[in-house]
Coordinates of C-alpha atoms in Angstrom, one line a residue:
Chain A
M147 CA 125.8 95.8 77.7
S148 CA 122.2 96.7 77.6
H149 CA 119.3 94.5 77.1
I150 CA 115.5 94.7 77.7
R151 CA 113.3 91.7 78.1
V152 CA 109.5 92.0 78.8
E153 CA 107.5 89.0 79.1
G154 CA 103.7 88.6 79.7
L155 CA 103.6 92.1 81.2
C156 CA 100.3 92.9 82.7
V157 CA 99.5 96.2 84.5
N158 CA 96.1 97.1 86.0
Y159 CA 96.0 100.7 86.8
P160 CA 94.0 101.1 90.0
L161 CA 91.8 104.1 90.5
Y162 CA 91.2 104.1 94.2
G163 CA 88.0 106.0 94.4
R164 CA 88.9 108.3 91.5
S165 CA 86.3 106.6 89.4
R166 CA 83.1 107.2 91.3
A167 CA 82.0 109.9 89.0
A168 CA 82.7 107.9 85.9
A169 CA 81.1 104.8 87.2
G170 CA 77.8 105.4 85.5
I171 CA 79.2 106.7 82.1
H172 CA 79.0 104.2 79.3
E173 CA 82.3 103.8 77.7
V174 CA 83.1 103.8 73.9
D175 CA 82.6 100.4 72.5
S176 CA 86.2 99.1 72.0
D177 CA 87.2 100.2 75.5
I178 CA 84.6 98.2 77.2
D179 CA 86.9 95.3 78.1
R180 CA 89.7 97.6 79.5
M181 CA 87.8 98.5 82.6
V182 CA 88.4 96.4 85.8
R183 CA 85.1 96.3 87.6
D184 CA 84.0 95.2 91.1
K185 CA 81.0 93.0 91.8
K186 CA 78.7 96.0 91.6
G187 CA 80.0 97.0 88.2
R188 CA 81.8 100.0 89.3
V189 CA 85.1 100.8 87.6
V190 CA 87.9 100.1 89.9
G191 CA 90.9 100.1 87.5
V192 CA 92.0 100.2 83.9
R193 CA 93.8 97.3 82.2
A194 CA 96.7 99.4 81.0
L195 CA 98.9 96.7 79.6
Q196 CA 97.7 93.1 78.8
G197 CA 100.4 90.5 78.1
V198 CA 103.1 92.7 76.6
T199 CA 106.1 90.7 75.4
F200 CA 109.1 92.1 73.6
E201 CA 112.8 92.1 73.7
A202 CA 115.4 94.7 72.7
A203 CA 119.1 94.2 72.2
A204 CA 122.0 96.6 72.5
G205 CA 122.1 99.2 69.9
E206 CA 118.4 99.1 69.0
R207 CA 116.2 102.0 68.7
I208 CA 112.6 101.2 69.3
A209 CA 109.5 103.3 68.4
L210 CA 106.5 103.0 70.5
L211 CA 103.3 104.0 68.8
G212 CA 99.7 103.8 69.6
E213 CA 96.6 105.9 70.1
N214 CA 96.2 108.1 73.2
G215 CA 95.5 105.7 76.1
S216 CA 96.9 102.7 74.4
G217 CA 99.4 102.1 77.2
K218 CA 102.6 103.7 75.8
T219 CA 103.4 105.9 78.8
T220 CA 102.5 103.1 81.3
L221 CA 104.8 100.7 79.4
L222 CA 107.6 103.4 79.5
Q223 CA 107.0 103.8 83.2
V224 CA 107.2 100.1 83.9
L225 CA 110.4 99.9 81.9
A226 CA 111.8 102.8 84.0
G227 CA 110.9 100.8 87.2
I228 CA 108.4 103.4 88.4
Y229 CA 105.4 101.1 88.2
S230 CA 105.6 97.5 89.1
P231 CA 103.9 94.9 87.0
D232 CA 100.8 93.0 88.3
S233 CA 102.2 89.9 86.5
G234 CA 105.0 89.1 84.1
V235 CA 108.6 89.9 84.0
V236 CA 110.5 93.0 83.2
E237 CA 114.2 92.8 82.9
V238 CA 116.3 95.8 82.1
E239 CA 120.1 95.5 81.9
G240 CA 122.1 98.7 82.1
R241 CA 121.9 102.1 83.6
T242 CA 118.4 103.4 82.8
T243 CA 117.3 106.9 82.4
A244 CA 113.6 107.7 81.7
L245 CA 112.1 111.0 80.8
V246 CA 108.4 110.2 80.8
N247 CA 106.8 113.3 82.2
I248 CA 108.5 116.7 81.5
N249 CA 107.0 118.2 84.7
L250 CA 108.3 115.5 86.9
G251 CA 111.9 114.7 88.0
M252 CA 112.7 118.3 88.8
N253 CA 112.6 120.4 91.9
A254 CA 110.7 123.3 90.4
E255 CA 111.8 125.8 93.1
A256 CA 115.5 124.9 92.7
T257 CA 117.7 126.5 90.0
G258 CA 118.6 124.7 86.8
H259 CA 122.1 124.1 88.1
R260 CA 120.8 122.6 91.3
N261 CA 118.5 120.3 89.4
I262 CA 121.6 119.1 87.3
T263 CA 123.2 118.1 90.7
L264 CA 119.9 116.5 92.0
R265 CA 119.3 114.4 89.0
G266 CA 122.9 113.5 88.6
L267 CA 122.9 112.2 92.2
A268 CA 119.6 110.5 91.6
S269 CA 120.9 108.6 88.7
G270 CA 123.7 107.5 90.9
R271 CA 126.6 109.7 89.8
T272 CA 129.1 111.1 92.1
R273 CA 129.6 114.9 92.6
A274 CA 132.8 114.8 90.7
E275 CA 131.1 113.1 87.7
I276 CA 128.3 115.7 87.8
E277 CA 130.8 118.6 87.8
D278 CA 132.5 117.0 84.8
K279 CA 129.4 117.1 82.9
R280 CA 128.0 120.5 84.0
A281 CA 129.5 122.5 81.3
E282 CA 128.4 120.1 78.6
I283 CA 124.8 120.1 79.9
A284 CA 124.8 123.9 80.1
A285 CA 126.0 124.1 76.5
F286 CA 123.7 121.5 75.1
S287 CA 120.6 123.0 76.8
E288 CA 121.6 126.5 75.6
L289 CA 120.0 127.9 78.8
G290 CA 122.9 130.1 79.7
D291 CA 122.1 132.4 82.6
F292 CA 118.6 130.8 83.0
L293 CA 120.4 127.9 84.7
N294 CA 120.8 130.2 87.8
L295 CA 117.0 130.7 87.9
P296 CA 114.4 128.4 89.5
V297 CA 113.1 125.9 87.1
E298 CA 109.6 127.1 87.8
T299 CA 110.4 130.2 85.8
Y300 CA 111.1 128.1 82.7
S301 CA 108.9 127.5 79.8
A302 CA 107.9 123.9 78.8
G303 CA 110.5 124.0 76.0
M304 CA 113.2 125.1 78.3
R305 CA 112.5 122.5 80.8
M306 CA 112.5 119.9 78.1
R307 CA 115.9 121.1 77.0
L308 CA 117.3 120.8 80.4
S309 CA 115.7 117.4 81.1
F310 CA 117.0 116.1 77.8
A311 CA 120.5 117.5 78.3
I312 CA 120.9 116.1 81.7
A313 CA 119.4 112.7 80.7
T314 CA 121.8 112.2 77.7
A315 CA 124.9 113.8 79.3
F316 CA 125.3 111.0 81.7
E317 CA 125.3 108.4 78.9
P318 CA 122.9 105.9 80.2
D319 CA 122.7 102.4 78.6
V320 CA 118.9 102.5 78.3
L321 CA 117.1 105.7 77.4
I322 CA 113.4 105.9 77.7
L323 CA 111.6 108.9 76.2
D324 CA 108.1 109.9 76.0
E325 CA 106.5 112.1 73.3
W326 CA 107.1 115.5 74.9
L327 CA 110.3 115.8 72.9
S328 CA 108.1 117.6 70.4
A329 CA 108.0 120.6 72.9
G330 CA 111.3 121.7 71.5
D331 CA 111.7 123.9 68.5
S332 CA 112.9 122.5 65.2
A333 CA 116.7 123.4 65.8
F334 CA 116.7 121.7 69.1
R335 CA 114.7 118.7 67.8
K336 CA 117.4 118.3 65.1
K337 CA 120.1 118.4 67.8
A338 CA 118.2 116.0 70.0
T339 CA 117.7 113.5 67.1
E340 CA 121.4 113.6 66.3
R341 CA 122.2 113.0 69.9
M342 CA 119.8 110.1 70.2
R343 CA 121.4 108.5 67.2
N344 CA 124.9 108.9 68.6
F345 CA 123.8 107.6 71.8
V346 CA 122.6 104.3 70.2
D347 CA 125.9 104.0 68.4
K348 CA 127.4 103.5 71.7
A349 CA 125.3 100.3 72.0
G350 CA 122.6 101.7 74.2
I351 CA 118.9 101.1 73.8
L352 CA 116.4 103.8 72.9
V353 CA 112.7 103.5 73.5
L354 CA 110.9 106.4 72.2
A355 CA 107.1 107.0 72.2
S356 CA 105.8 109.6 69.8
H357 CA 103.0 110.6 67.6
S358 CA 105.3 112.1 65.1
P359 CA 106.1 109.8 62.2
S360 CA 109.0 111.8 61.0
L361 CA 110.7 111.8 64.4
L362 CA 110.1 108.0 64.7
I363 CA 111.5 107.3 61.2
D364 CA 114.5 109.6 61.8
T365 CA 115.5 108.0 65.0
C366 CA 114.2 104.4 65.2
Q367 CA 114.5 101.2 63.2
R368 CA 112.0 98.9 64.9
A369 CA 108.5 99.8 66.0
L370 CA 106.1 98.4 68.6
W371 CA 102.5 99.2 68.0
L372 CA 100.4 99.1 71.2
D373 CA 96.7 98.9 70.8
A374 CA 94.4 99.0 73.9
G375 CA 97.2 97.5 76.0
H376 CA 98.2 94.7 73.6
V377 CA 101.1 94.5 71.2
R378 CA 99.2 94.8 67.9
A379 CA 102.3 94.5 65.7
E380 CA 106.1 94.7 65.8
G381 CA 108.5 95.2 63.0
D382 CA 110.3 97.7 60.7
V383 CA 109.4 101.2 61.8
K384 CA 108.2 102.3 58.3
E385 CA 106.0 99.3 57.7
I386 CA 104.4 99.5 61.1
L387 CA 103.9 103.3 60.7
Q388 CA 102.1 102.7 57.4
A389 CA 99.9 99.9 58.8
Y390 CA 99.2 102.1 61.9
G391 CA 98.3 105.1 59.7
E392 CA 95.9 103.2 57.6
E393 CA 94.2 101.6 60.6
M394 CA 93.9 105.0 62.3
E395 CA 92.3 106.5 59.2
R396 CA 89.8 103.6 59.1
R397 CA 89.0 104.1 62.8
Q398 CA 88.7 107.8 62.5
V399 CA 85.9 107.5 59.9
G400 CA 83.8 105.3 62.2
R401 CA 84.5 107.7 65.1
D402 CA 83.6 110.8 63.2
E403 CA 80.3 109.2 62.4
R404 CA 79.7 108.2 65.9
A405 CA 80.6 111.5 67.1
Q406 CA 78.3 113.2 64.7
V407 CA 75.4 111.1 66.1
Q408 CA 76.4 111.9 69.7
I409 CA 76.7 115.6 69.1
A410 CA 73.5 115.7 67.4
A411 CA 71.8 113.9 70.3
A412 CA 73.5 116.3 72.8
V413 CA 72.2 119.3 70.9
D414 CA 68.7 117.9 70.7
A415 CA 68.8 117.3 74.4
R416 CA 70.1 120.8 75.2
E417 CA 67.3 122.3 73.0
A418 CA 64.6 120.2 74.8
K419 CA 66.0 121.4 78.1
R420 CA 66.0 124.9 77.0
L421 CA 62.3 124.8 75.8
K422 CA 61.3 123.2 79.0
A423 CA 63.1 125.9 81.0
E424 CA 61.5 128.6 78.9
A425 CA 58.0 127.1 79.4
R426 CA 58.6 127.0 83.2
A427 CA 59.8 130.6 83.2
N428 CA 56.7 131.8 81.3
R429 CA 54.6 130.1 83.9
R430 CA 56.4 131.7 86.8
R431 CA 56.9 135.2 85.4
P432 CA 55.0 137.7 87.5
A433 CA 52.2 139.4 85.5
K434 CA 53.6 143.0 85.7
A435 CA 57.3 142.1 86.0
D436 CA 59.5 144.6 84.2
T437 CA 62.2 142.6 82.7
G438 CA 64.1 145.7 81.6
P439 CA 65.2 146.9 78.3
G440 CA 67.0 144.7 75.9
V441 CA 66.0 141.6 77.8
K442 CA 63.8 139.3 75.8
T443 CA 60.8 137.6 77.3
G444 CA 62.1 134.3 76.1
S445 CA 64.8 134.3 78.7
A446 CA 62.9 135.9 81.5
G447 CA 63.4 132.8 83.6
T448 CA 67.0 133.6 84.1
V449 CA 66.5 137.2 85.1
S450 CA 66.6 138.0 88.7
D451 CA 63.4 138.8 90.4
P452 CA 63.0 142.6 90.1
V453 CA 60.9 142.7 93.3
S454 CA 63.6 141.1 95.5
G455 CA 66.4 142.8 93.7
A456 CA 68.7 140.1 95.1
G457 CA 71.3 138.2 93.2
G458 CA 71.9 138.6 89.5
D459 CA 75.0 139.9 87.8
A460 CA 75.3 143.2 86.0
N461 CA 74.1 141.8 82.7
T462 CA 70.9 140.2 83.9
R463 CA 69.8 142.9 86.4
P464 CA 67.6 145.5 84.7
S465 CA 68.9 148.9 85.3
A466 CA 67.7 152.3 84.2
H467 CA 71.2 153.7 83.9
V468 CA 72.4 151.2 81.5
P469 CA 71.8 151.8 77.9
A470 CA 69.7 149.2 76.2
R471 CA 72.4 147.6 74.1
A472 CA 74.7 147.2 77.0
C473 CA 72.2 144.8 78.5
A474 CA 73.5 141.8 76.8
E475 CA 70.9 139.0 76.4
P476 CA 71.5 136.5 79.0
D477 CA 72.5 133.2 77.5
P478 CA 69.8 130.7 78.8
D479 CA 72.3 128.0 78.4
N480 CA 75.0 129.6 80.5
P481 CA 75.1 127.7 83.8
I482 CA 76.0 130.8 85.7
T483 CA 73.0 132.6 84.4
R484 CA 70.8 129.7 85.2
L485 CA 72.2 129.4 88.7
V486 CA 71.8 133.2 89.4
G487 CA 68.2 133.0 88.1
R488 CA 67.5 130.1 90.4
M489 CA 69.1 131.8 93.4
A490 CA 67.1 135.0 92.7
R491 CA 63.8 132.9 92.6
M492 CA 64.6 131.2 95.9
I493 CA 65.4 134.5 97.6
G494 CA 62.2 136.0 96.1
R495 CA 60.0 133.3 97.4
Chain B
M106 CA 116.1 109.8 85.4
S107 CA 116.6 106.4 87.0
T108 CA 118.7 104.3 89.2
S109 CA 122.2 103.1 88.7
V110 CA 121.3 99.5 89.1
T111 CA 122.9 97.6 86.3
V112 CA 120.4 94.7 86.1
R113 CA 117.0 95.4 87.2
R114 CA 114.5 92.6 87.3
T115 CA 111.0 93.7 88.2
V116 CA 108.5 91.1 89.1
P117 CA 105.6 91.2 91.6
S118 CA 107.3 90.8 94.9
R119 CA 106.1 90.7 98.5
S120 CA 109.3 89.6 100.2
I121 CA 110.6 91.2 103.4
S122 CA 114.1 91.1 102.0
G123 CA 112.8 93.6 99.3
F124 CA 111.9 96.1 102.0
F125 CA 115.4 95.8 103.7
A126 CA 117.1 96.0 100.3
D127 CA 115.2 99.3 99.8
L128 CA 116.3 100.6 103.2
G129 CA 119.9 99.7 102.4
A130 CA 120.0 101.1 98.9
G131 CA 118.5 104.3 100.1
L132 CA 121.0 104.6 102.9
R133 CA 123.9 104.3 100.5
M134 CA 122.7 107.3 98.5
T135 CA 123.5 109.6 101.3
D136 CA 124.5 112.5 99.1
L137 CA 121.1 112.5 97.5
W138 CA 118.9 112.6 100.5
R139 CA 121.1 115.1 102.3
T140 CA 120.8 117.4 99.2
F141 CA 117.0 116.8 99.1
A142 CA 116.7 117.7 102.7
W143 CA 118.9 120.8 102.5
D144 CA 116.9 122.0 99.5
E145 CA 113.6 121.4 101.3
M146 CA 114.8 123.3 104.4
Q147 CA 115.9 126.3 102.3
Q148 CA 112.8 126.4 100.3
R149 CA 110.5 126.3 103.3
Y150 CA 112.1 129.3 104.8
R151 CA 113.6 131.1 101.8
R152 CA 111.1 133.9 101.6
S153 CA 110.7 134.6 105.3
I154 CA 113.0 137.1 106.9
L155 CA 113.8 135.3 110.0
G156 CA 113.9 132.0 108.2
V157 CA 115.0 129.0 110.2
A158 CA 115.1 131.1 113.3
W159 CA 111.3 130.6 113.5
I160 CA 111.8 127.1 114.5
V161 CA 113.8 128.3 117.6
I162 CA 111.5 131.2 118.3
A163 CA 108.4 129.1 118.3
Y164 CA 110.1 126.6 120.5
A165 CA 111.3 129.2 122.9
V166 CA 108.0 130.9 123.1
F167 CA 106.3 127.7 123.9
V168 CA 108.8 126.8 126.7
A169 CA 108.6 130.2 128.2
G170 CA 104.9 130.3 128.1
V171 CA 104.4 126.9 129.6
S172 CA 107.1 127.4 132.3
I173 CA 105.4 130.6 133.5
I174 CA 101.7 129.4 133.5
F175 CA 102.0 125.7 134.3
S176 CA 104.6 126.1 137.0
A177 CA 101.6 127.2 139.1
F178 CA 100.1 123.7 138.8
T179 CA 103.2 121.7 139.8
R180 CA 104.8 120.9 143.1
Q181 CA 108.3 120.8 141.5
D182 CA 110.7 123.7 142.0
G183 CA 110.9 126.3 139.1
A184 CA 114.3 125.3 137.7
F185 CA 113.4 121.6 137.6
F186 CA 110.1 122.4 135.8
V187 CA 111.7 124.7 133.2
M188 CA 114.2 122.0 132.3
H189 CA 111.4 119.4 132.3
V190 CA 109.4 121.4 129.8
A191 CA 112.4 122.5 127.6
I192 CA 113.9 119.0 127.0
G193 CA 110.6 117.1 127.1
Y194 CA 109.1 119.4 124.4
A195 CA 112.0 118.9 122.1
A196 CA 111.9 115.2 122.5
F197 CA 108.1 115.1 122.1
N198 CA 108.4 117.2 118.8
F199 CA 110.9 114.7 117.4
I200 CA 108.8 111.6 118.2
V201 CA 105.4 113.1 117.3
G202 CA 107.0 115.0 114.4
N203 CA 108.0 111.6 112.9
I204 CA 104.4 110.5 112.9
T205 CA 103.1 113.7 111.3
D206 CA 106.0 114.0 108.8
G207 CA 105.5 110.4 108.0
C208 CA 102.1 111.2 106.6
T209 CA 103.5 113.4 104.0
V210 CA 106.8 111.6 103.4
F211 CA 105.6 110.0 100.1
T212 CA 102.7 112.1 99.1
G213 CA 105.0 115.1 99.2
A214 CA 107.5 113.3 97.0
R215 CA 105.0 112.3 94.3
V216 CA 106.9 114.1 91.7
W217 CA 110.0 112.0 92.3
V218 CA 108.3 108.8 92.9
H219 CA 106.6 109.2 89.5
S220 CA 109.6 110.0 87.6
I221 CA 112.6 108.1 89.0
A222 CA 112.9 104.6 90.3
L223 CA 114.7 105.4 93.5
P224 CA 114.6 103.4 96.7
H225 CA 111.5 104.8 98.5
S226 CA 113.6 104.9 101.7
I227 CA 115.3 108.0 100.1
H228 CA 112.3 110.0 101.0
V229 CA 112.2 108.7 104.5
Y230 CA 115.8 109.6 105.2
R231 CA 115.2 113.0 103.7
S232 CA 112.4 113.6 106.1
I233 CA 114.4 112.3 109.0
C234 CA 117.2 114.5 108.2
R235 CA 114.8 117.5 108.6
S236 CA 113.5 116.1 112.0
I237 CA 117.1 115.9 113.2
F238 CA 117.9 119.3 112.0
I239 CA 114.9 120.7 113.9
L240 CA 115.7 118.6 117.0
G241 CA 119.3 120.0 116.9
L242 CA 118.0 123.6 116.8
Q243 CA 115.6 123.1 119.6
L244 CA 118.1 121.3 121.7
G245 CA 120.6 124.1 121.1
M246 CA 118.0 126.5 122.5
A247 CA 117.1 124.0 125.3
A248 CA 120.8 123.9 126.3
L249 CA 120.8 127.8 126.6
I250 CA 117.6 127.6 128.7
V251 CA 118.7 124.9 131.1
I252 CA 122.1 126.3 131.6
A253 CA 120.5 129.6 132.5
V254 CA 118.4 127.9 135.2
G255 CA 121.5 126.1 136.7
W256 CA 121.9 122.8 134.8
R257 CA 125.3 121.2 135.1
P258 CA 126.5 118.2 133.0
S259 CA 127.2 114.8 134.6
L260 CA 128.1 111.3 133.4
I261 CA 124.5 110.1 133.6
N262 CA 123.8 112.4 130.6
L263 CA 125.4 109.8 128.4
W264 CA 122.3 107.7 128.7
V265 CA 120.8 110.0 126.1
L266 CA 123.0 108.4 123.4
P267 CA 121.2 105.1 123.2
A268 CA 118.0 107.1 123.5
I269 CA 118.8 109.1 120.3
L270 CA 119.8 105.8 118.5
V271 CA 116.4 104.3 119.4
F272 CA 114.7 107.5 118.3
L273 CA 116.4 107.3 114.9
L274 CA 115.5 103.6 114.6
N275 CA 111.9 104.4 115.4
A276 CA 111.9 107.3 113.0
V277 CA 112.8 105.1 110.0
A278 CA 110.1 102.5 110.7
I279 CA 107.3 105.0 111.7
Q280 CA 107.9 107.3 108.7
Y281 CA 108.0 104.6 106.3
L282 CA 104.8 102.9 107.7
M283 CA 102.9 106.2 108.1
G284 CA 104.0 107.3 104.6
L285 CA 102.6 104.1 103.0
I286 CA 99.4 104.1 105.0
S287 CA 98.6 107.8 104.5
A288 CA 99.5 107.5 100.8
R289 CA 96.9 104.8 100.4
F290 CA 94.3 106.2 102.9
R291 CA 94.2 110.0 102.7
D292 CA 92.1 110.3 105.8
V293 CA 95.0 109.1 108.0
S294 CA 96.8 112.4 107.9
H295 CA 93.7 114.3 109.1
L296 CA 93.2 111.7 111.9
V297 CA 96.9 112.0 113.0
S298 CA 96.8 115.7 113.2
S299 CA 93.8 115.7 115.4
V300 CA 95.2 112.9 117.7
T301 CA 98.7 114.5 118.0
R302 CA 97.1 117.6 119.5
L303 CA 95.6 115.5 122.3
L304 CA 99.0 113.7 122.8
L305 CA 100.6 116.9 124.0
F306 CA 98.2 117.0 126.9
V307 CA 98.4 113.3 127.9
T308 CA 102.2 113.3 127.8
P309 CA 104.2 114.6 130.7
I310 CA 105.4 117.9 129.1
L311 CA 103.0 120.4 130.6
W312 CA 103.0 118.5 133.9
T313 CA 105.4 115.9 135.5
R314 CA 104.7 112.4 136.5
F315 CA 105.7 113.2 140.1
D316 CA 102.5 115.4 140.2
L317 CA 100.3 112.4 139.4
R318 CA 98.9 110.2 142.2
G319 CA 97.5 106.6 142.2
V320 CA 95.6 105.5 139.2
R321 CA 96.4 108.5 137.1
S322 CA 100.1 107.6 137.3
D323 CA 99.3 104.1 136.2
I324 CA 97.2 105.4 133.2
M325 CA 100.1 107.6 132.1
D326 CA 102.3 104.4 131.7
F327 CA 100.0 103.3 128.9
N328 CA 101.1 106.2 126.8
P329 CA 104.2 105.0 124.9
I330 CA 105.1 108.5 123.9
A331 CA 105.6 109.4 127.6
H332 CA 108.2 106.6 127.8
Y333 CA 110.0 107.8 124.7
V334 CA 110.2 111.3 126.2
E335 CA 111.3 109.8 129.6
I336 CA 114.4 107.8 128.2
F337 CA 115.5 111.1 126.5
R338 CA 114.8 113.6 129.1
A339 CA 115.6 111.8 132.4
P340 CA 119.4 111.4 131.7
L341 CA 119.6 114.9 130.5
M342 CA 118.1 116.0 133.8
N343 CA 120.6 114.0 135.6
M344 CA 118.2 111.3 136.6
E345 CA 118.3 107.5 136.0
P346 CA 115.7 106.7 133.3
R347 CA 113.0 104.3 134.5
P348 CA 113.7 100.7 133.5
L349 CA 110.0 100.4 132.7
S350 CA 110.4 103.2 130.2
W351 CA 113.3 101.5 128.4
A352 CA 111.4 98.2 128.4
V353 CA 108.3 99.9 126.9
V354 CA 110.3 101.7 124.3
I355 CA 112.2 98.6 123.3
V356 CA 109.0 96.5 122.9
V357 CA 107.2 99.3 121.0
T358 CA 110.2 99.8 118.7
I359 CA 110.3 96.1 117.9
L360 CA 106.6 96.1 117.2
V361 CA 106.8 99.1 115.1
W362 CA 109.6 97.5 113.0
I363 CA 107.7 94.3 112.6
V364 CA 104.5 96.0 111.5
A365 CA 106.4 98.3 109.1
A366 CA 108.4 95.4 107.6
V367 CA 105.2 93.4 107.1
V368 CA 103.2 96.2 105.6
A369 CA 106.0 97.7 103.5
S370 CA 107.0 94.3 102.0
R371 CA 103.5 93.7 100.9
V372 CA 102.6 97.1 99.5
R373 CA 105.9 98.8 98.8
Q374 CA 105.7 98.2 95.0
R375 CA 102.2 99.7 95.0
L376 CA 103.2 103.2 96.1
A377 CA 103.5 104.7 92.7
Y378 CA 99.9 103.8 91.9
W379 CA 98.7 105.4 95.1
L380 CA 100.2 108.8 94.6

């Protein structure tokens, strides 16, 4: 029997000093209440999940949808027992297999076959059980001889095939999958969808997070819509997908407008900065400085000082041997050009 | 992929029993941590020509070098000093290795902690497996060295068995504790690596306690590592281990376990967030 019960689940994702750089940044409007702050207003954590409650009975296939950063992956990781809740109860009945991050849960230096053993052991199977399933896993993953190569030589799609094949071969009672299933090609995706359906027919529970409506409709009946760490809605997968789609469209309009304004502001700021740099360069430019062919006066501030001859890359250094058109105009906005110019001036001083 | 637990109830917990449950559950997955340890050993030396032999070579070079140079500073006879260095250095490597390996026991297992709900102790046992393997190799080399300088076995050697048991007990608590601390505070591993370098000089490996007089000898007794080395080395050198050393080791072991149990039960569940 498999069963999932989640009640009042709250998870604050702590940042442990990872936030210092972001502390001063003003967040986007709706996210403002998701930051956990200390007394000085510095961000110390993110409220990843806030009071999530739901239940899943045997044989249910649950779709998890929500925007990027809405808490889907965190919820999956809590269900998998990787993250522990700050408050609330999580009960998972049945053998659980979670495939949350495709790059994790493998020893990249070990061969595919070795990883079958490792992950079989890690999910509590005996060596005999693993050997029983090995041929099936090899066949389903279609990796053939690649199984004798280290996993680090695999492409993302190949890793995904192997992970999925191992995870489903051992027939867990609860299967937790994150959206990376889309890394597979269409043939594999079809096969995987098939397998997920069969799996649930054996009274398992599937929790699948994805941004692909077709995949969710194909595999799931019920949907859970996460929005900023809350359960926004729960119900039939098609209805929820429709409501979600409409809401996302509405939000995107507002976001596009906001983004336009922000981009315009950023462009203005950059232009102002450039003009200022230009003015400064004009002031500093030595009276008889030869800025070389092809280099326009407007960007002279970024050209290395010809007197010192130090610094500068091939493009910015005036040279008699280089034909005029090879001397590309240095982009005054290029941070490297700016840095080189500044270094040259410092040395020349 | 996740655990084989049939009903898993995850609630915020700070109970000590949770820590011991973790230790027990991990211990039962013997096959898994042995496989992890074996893979790790193979990978570490896979692309080097001499491979695992490097452990033995580095050890033998150290023992030879120290025996030749430092025998000039001791009043002990040559054979005694060589045995003292050979056995002492292997024991020292095991004890101090647990502290340094402990610093990476969880940070190095980030990939697994983030993908599978395994008992954390799995990673500790994997790491200890490797320490034991290294100790075994070094003791094998030590056996050749001491036999060459005239060592003969005696019944008193059996005292080394309880010492090994105590070493393993300490290894579990030390690695679990250091692993948690250095996962949370990344400076700790740097601190540890600078302190362990000093430890080599204040522990009787390069010198013997018989060479110390008066107050220096008393100061040495404040170094618990010296006592750990003593309970292992003395019986192998056909000497009775000092009762003081056993007393210190037992007290320190109990303290380490208490600290580890208290710390681990409070923060064990936070580990995935720290990595």
